[in-house]
Amino acid sequence: MEQILKITSIIIALFVIVDGIWVYIMPPYGDEPIAYAIIAMGIFIPILTFNVAGIEDRSQ
């Protein structure tokens, strides 16, 4: 898979993780479960991208 797509997914994931941390820190309090879900999605984005890239590279 093209390198630019991998790099873009990492950058987007970093922004999503930072957003999750921001949601966790800022009031109103009680949004911690949502922040954890946002951070998990940020971790999941590059994992999914690199798995798809590995599958695509093996199929060629």
mmCIF file of N, CA and C in Angstrom:
data_model
loop_
_atom_site.group_PDB
_atom_site.id
_atom_site.type_symbol
_atom_site.label_atom_id
_atom_site.label_comp_id
_atom_site.label_asym_id
_atom_site.label_seq_id
_atom_site.Cartn_x
_atom_site.Cartn_y
_atom_site.Cartn_z
ATOM 1 N N MET A 1 0.856 -1.159 0.000
ATOM 2 C CA MET A 1 0.000 0.000 0.000
ATOM 3 C C MET A 1 0.907 1.229 0.000
ATOM 4 N N GLU A 2 0.427 2.272 -0.548
ATOM 5 C CA GLU A 2 1.262 3.460 -0.671
ATOM 6 C C GLU A 2 1.654 4.003 0.697
ATOM 7 N N GLN A 3 2.874 4.472 0.779
ATOM 8 C CA GLN A 3 3.409 4.986 2.031
ATOM 9 C C GLN A 3 2.628 6.200 2.521
ATOM 10 N N ILE A 4 2.157 7.028 1.616
ATOM 11 C CA ILE A 4 1.443 8.244 2.020
ATOM 12 C C ILE A 4 0.172 7.894 2.786
ATOM 13 N N LEU A 5 -0.477 6.805 2.409
ATOM 14 C CA LEU A 5 -1.688 6.383 3.115
ATOM 15 C C LEU A 5 -1.348 5.915 4.528
ATOM 16 N N LYS A 6 -0.244 5.210 4.672
ATOM 17 C CA LYS A 6 0.181 4.760 5.995
ATOM 18 C C LYS A 6 0.525 5.946 6.887
ATOM 19 N N ILE A 7 1.266 6.884 6.350
ATOM 20 C CA ILE A 7 1.649 8.068 7.118
ATOM 21 C C ILE A 7 0.423 8.889 7.482
ATOM 22 N N THR A 8 -0.491 9.032 6.558
ATOM 23 C CA THR A 8 -1.723 9.783 6.813
ATOM 24 C C THR A 8 -2.543 9.123 7.921
ATOM 25 N N SER A 9 -2.616 7.805 7.903
ATOM 26 C CA SER A 9 -3.378 7.119 8.952
ATOM 27 C C SER A 9 -2.737 7.317 10.322
ATOM 28 N N ILE A 10 -1.418 7.356 10.384
ATOM 29 C CA ILE A 10 -0.746 7.590 11.659
ATOM 30 C C ILE A 10 -1.014 9.008 12.149
ATOM 31 N N ILE A 11 -0.965 9.987 11.255
ATOM 32 C CA ILE A 11 -1.232 11.374 11.638
ATOM 33 C C ILE A 11 -2.668 11.537 12.124
ATOM 34 N N ILE A 12 -3.613 10.951 11.401
ATOM 35 C CA ILE A 12 -5.021 11.023 11.818
ATOM 36 C C ILE A 12 -5.204 10.348 13.167
ATOM 37 N N ALA A 13 -4.547 9.207 13.357
ATOM 38 C CA ALA A 13 -4.659 8.500 14.633
ATOM 39 C C ALA A 13 -4.114 9.346 15.780
ATOM 40 N N LEU A 14 -3.014 10.040 15.557
ATOM 41 C CA LEU A 14 -2.466 10.898 16.604
ATOM 42 C C LEU A 14 -3.436 12.020 16.968
ATOM 43 N N PHE A 15 -4.053 12.616 15.955
ATOM 44 C CA PHE A 15 -5.045 13.656 16.224
ATOM 45 C C PHE A 15 -6.242 13.102 16.991
ATOM 46 N N VAL A 16 -6.685 11.911 16.654
ATOM 47 C CA VAL A 16 -7.825 11.307 17.346
ATOM 48 C C VAL A 16 -7.461 10.998 18.799
ATOM 49 N N ILE A 17 -6.239 10.493 19.024
ATOM 50 C CA ILE A 17 -5.808 10.201 20.387
ATOM 51 C C ILE A 17 -5.723 11.483 21.213
ATOM 52 N N VAL A 18 -5.169 12.539 20.628
ATOM 53 C CA VAL A 18 -5.092 13.819 21.336
ATOM 54 C C VAL A 18 -6.494 14.344 21.637
ATOM 55 N N ASP A 19 -7.409 14.162 20.702
ATOM 56 C CA ASP A 19 -8.792 14.575 20.946
ATOM 57 C C ASP A 19 -9.407 13.779 22.092
ATOM 58 N N GLY A 20 -9.123 12.496 22.158
ATOM 59 C CA GLY A 20 -9.617 11.688 23.263
ATOM 60 C C GLY A 20 -9.060 12.146 24.595
ATOM 61 N N ILE A 21 -7.786 12.509 24.622
ATOM 62 C CA ILE A 21 -7.185 13.036 25.848
ATOM 63 C C ILE A 21 -7.834 14.365 26.215
ATOM 64 N N TRP A 22 -8.103 15.195 25.221
ATOM 65 C CA TRP A 22 -8.762 16.484 25.466
ATOM 66 C C TRP A 22 -10.155 16.276 26.062
ATOM 67 N N VAL A 23 -10.899 15.331 25.534
ATOM 68 C CA VAL A 23 -12.237 15.040 26.070
ATOM 69 C C VAL A 23 -12.123 14.553 27.510
ATOM 70 N N TYR A 24 -11.106 13.765 27.797
ATOM 71 C CA TYR A 24 -10.918 13.234 29.151
ATOM 72 C C TYR A 24 -10.608 14.339 30.154
ATOM 73 N N ILE A 25 -9.790 15.314 29.741
ATOM 74 C CA ILE A 25 -9.335 16.359 30.654
ATOM 75 C C ILE A 25 -10.374 17.453 30.869
ATOM 76 N N MET A 26 -11.054 17.860 29.825
ATOM 77 C CA MET A 26 -11.936 19.034 29.897
ATOM 78 C C MET A 26 -13.285 18.692 30.530
ATOM 79 N N PRO A 27 -13.866 19.681 31.251
ATOM 80 C CA PRO A 27 -15.214 19.492 31.784
ATOM 81 C C PRO A 27 -16.230 19.500 30.650
ATOM 82 N N PRO A 28 -17.398 19.010 30.737
ATOM 83 C CA PRO A 28 -18.001 18.436 31.922
ATOM 84 C C PRO A 28 -17.423 17.049 32.210
ATOM 85 N N TYR A 29 -17.333 16.749 33.465
ATOM 86 C CA TYR A 29 -16.800 15.455 33.867
ATOM 87 C C TYR A 29 -17.871 14.393 33.693
ATOM 88 N N GLY A 30 -17.430 13.173 33.553
ATOM 89 C CA GLY A 30 -18.358 12.078 33.296
ATOM 90 C C GLY A 30 -18.244 11.574 31.880
ATOM 91 N N ASP A 31 -17.408 12.220 31.063
ATOM 92 C CA ASP A 31 -17.225 11.794 29.678
ATOM 93 C C ASP A 31 -16.044 10.836 29.516
ATOM 94 N N GLU A 32 -15.542 10.303 30.617
ATOM 95 C CA GLU A 32 -14.369 9.451 30.540
ATOM 96 C C GLU A 32 -14.579 8.212 29.665
ATOM 97 N N PRO A 33 -15.728 7.532 29.732
ATOM 98 C CA PRO A 33 -15.915 6.360 28.854
ATOM 99 C C PRO A 33 -15.859 6.736 27.366
ATOM 100 N N ILE A 34 -16.398 7.885 27.026
ATOM 101 C CA ILE A 34 -16.347 8.333 25.636
ATOM 102 C C ILE A 34 -14.914 8.631 25.236
ATOM 103 N N ALA A 35 -14.150 9.238 26.147
ATOM 104 C CA ALA A 35 -12.742 9.530 25.866
ATOM 105 C C ALA A 35 -11.963 8.242 25.650
ATOM 106 N N TYR A 36 -12.227 7.222 26.464
ATOM 107 C CA TYR A 36 -11.546 5.940 26.284
ATOM 108 C C TYR A 36 -11.883 5.334 24.921
ATOM 109 N N ALA A 37 -13.123 5.453 24.500
ATOM 110 C CA ALA A 37 -13.525 4.922 23.199
ATOM 111 C C ALA A 37 -12.841 5.681 22.067
ATOM 112 N N ILE A 38 -12.732 6.993 22.198
ATOM 113 C CA ILE A 38 -12.064 7.794 21.165
ATOM 114 C C ILE A 38 -10.588 7.417 21.084
ATOM 115 N N ILE A 39 -9.938 7.250 22.224
ATOM 116 C CA ILE A 39 -8.531 6.860 22.230
ATOM 117 C C ILE A 39 -8.364 5.464 21.622
ATOM 118 N N ALA A 40 -9.266 4.553 21.925
ATOM 119 C CA ALA A 40 -9.198 3.204 21.347
ATOM 120 C C ALA A 40 -9.343 3.243 19.828
ATOM 121 N N MET A 41 -10.228 4.113 19.336
ATOM 122 C CA MET A 41 -10.359 4.247 17.882
ATOM 123 C C MET A 41 -9.080 4.797 17.271
ATOM 124 N N GLY A 42 -8.433 5.738 17.975
ATOM 125 C CA GLY A 42 -7.173 6.278 17.488
ATOM 126 C C GLY A 42 -6.084 5.228 17.412
ATOM 127 N N ILE A 43 -6.104 4.287 18.329
ATOM 128 C CA ILE A 43 -5.129 3.192 18.289
ATOM 129 C C ILE A 43 -5.499 2.190 17.201
ATOM 130 N N PHE A 44 -6.782 1.998 16.983
ATOM 131 C CA PHE A 44 -7.263 1.007 16.020
ATOM 132 C C PHE A 44 -7.023 1.420 14.563
ATOM 133 N N ILE A 45 -7.037 2.722 14.271
ATOM 134 C CA ILE A 45 -6.894 3.206 12.887
ATOM 135 C C ILE A 45 -5.592 2.733 12.236
ATOM 136 N N PRO A 46 -4.409 2.982 12.824
ATOM 137 C CA PRO A 46 -3.194 2.508 12.146
ATOM 138 C C PRO A 46 -3.059 0.996 12.144
ATOM 139 N N ILE A 47 -3.574 0.326 13.189
ATOM 140 C CA ILE A 47 -3.518 -1.139 13.195
ATOM 141 C C ILE A 47 -4.291 -1.692 12.013
ATOM 142 N N LEU A 48 -5.484 -1.182 11.794
ATOM 143 C CA LEU A 48 -6.300 -1.630 10.667
ATOM 144 C C LEU A 48 -5.633 -1.303 9.337
ATOM 145 N N THR A 49 -5.078 -0.109 9.205
ATOM 146 C CA THR A 49 -4.432 0.286 7.953
ATOM 147 C C THR A 49 -3.244 -0.605 7.641
ATOM 148 N N PHE A 50 -2.409 -0.869 8.631
ATOM 149 C CA PHE A 50 -1.233 -1.698 8.392
ATOM 150 C C PHE A 50 -1.606 -3.157 8.139
ATOM 151 N N ASN A 51 -2.681 -3.655 8.756
ATOM 152 C CA ASN A 51 -3.141 -5.015 8.463
ATOM 153 C C ASN A 51 -3.647 -5.126 7.035
ATOM 154 N N VAL A 52 -4.425 -4.164 6.602
ATOM 155 C CA VAL A 52 -4.928 -4.177 5.216
ATOM 156 C C VAL A 52 -3.762 -4.053 4.233
ATOM 157 N N ALA A 53 -2.785 -3.218 4.559
ATOM 158 C CA ALA A 53 -1.615 -3.059 3.691
ATOM 159 C C ALA A 53 -0.840 -4.362 3.606
ATOM 160 N N GLY A 54 -0.704 -5.065 4.718
ATOM 161 C CA GLY A 54 0.001 -6.349 4.702
ATOM 162 C C GLY A 54 -0.730 -7.390 3.884
ATOM 163 N N ILE A 55 -2.052 -7.419 4.003
ATOM 164 C CA ILE A 55 -2.842 -8.365 3.206
ATOM 165 C C ILE A 55 -2.725 -8.044 1.732
ATOM 166 N N GLU A 56 -2.774 -6.752 1.390
ATOM 167 C CA GLU A 56 -2.672 -6.347 -0.013
ATOM 168 C C GLU A 56 -1.289 -6.657 -0.585
ATOM 169 N N ASP A 57 -0.245 -6.449 0.203
ATOM 170 C CA ASP A 57 1.105 -6.712 -0.265
ATOM 171 C C ASP A 57 1.340 -8.211 -0.471
ATOM 172 N N ARG A 58 0.770 -9.032 0.389
ATOM 173 C CA ARG A 58 0.929 -10.485 0.247
ATOM 174 C C ARG A 58 0.169 -11.039 -0.948
ATOM 175 N N SER A 59 -0.931 -10.393 -1.323
ATOM 176 C CA SER A 59 -1.746 -10.908 -2.428
ATOM 177 C C SER A 59 -1.153 -10.611 -3.788
ATOM 178 N N GLN A 60 -0.176 -9.737 -3.843
ATOM 179 C CA GLN A 60 0.401 -9.398 -5.154
ATOM 180 C C GLN A 60 1.597 -10.224 -5.456
#
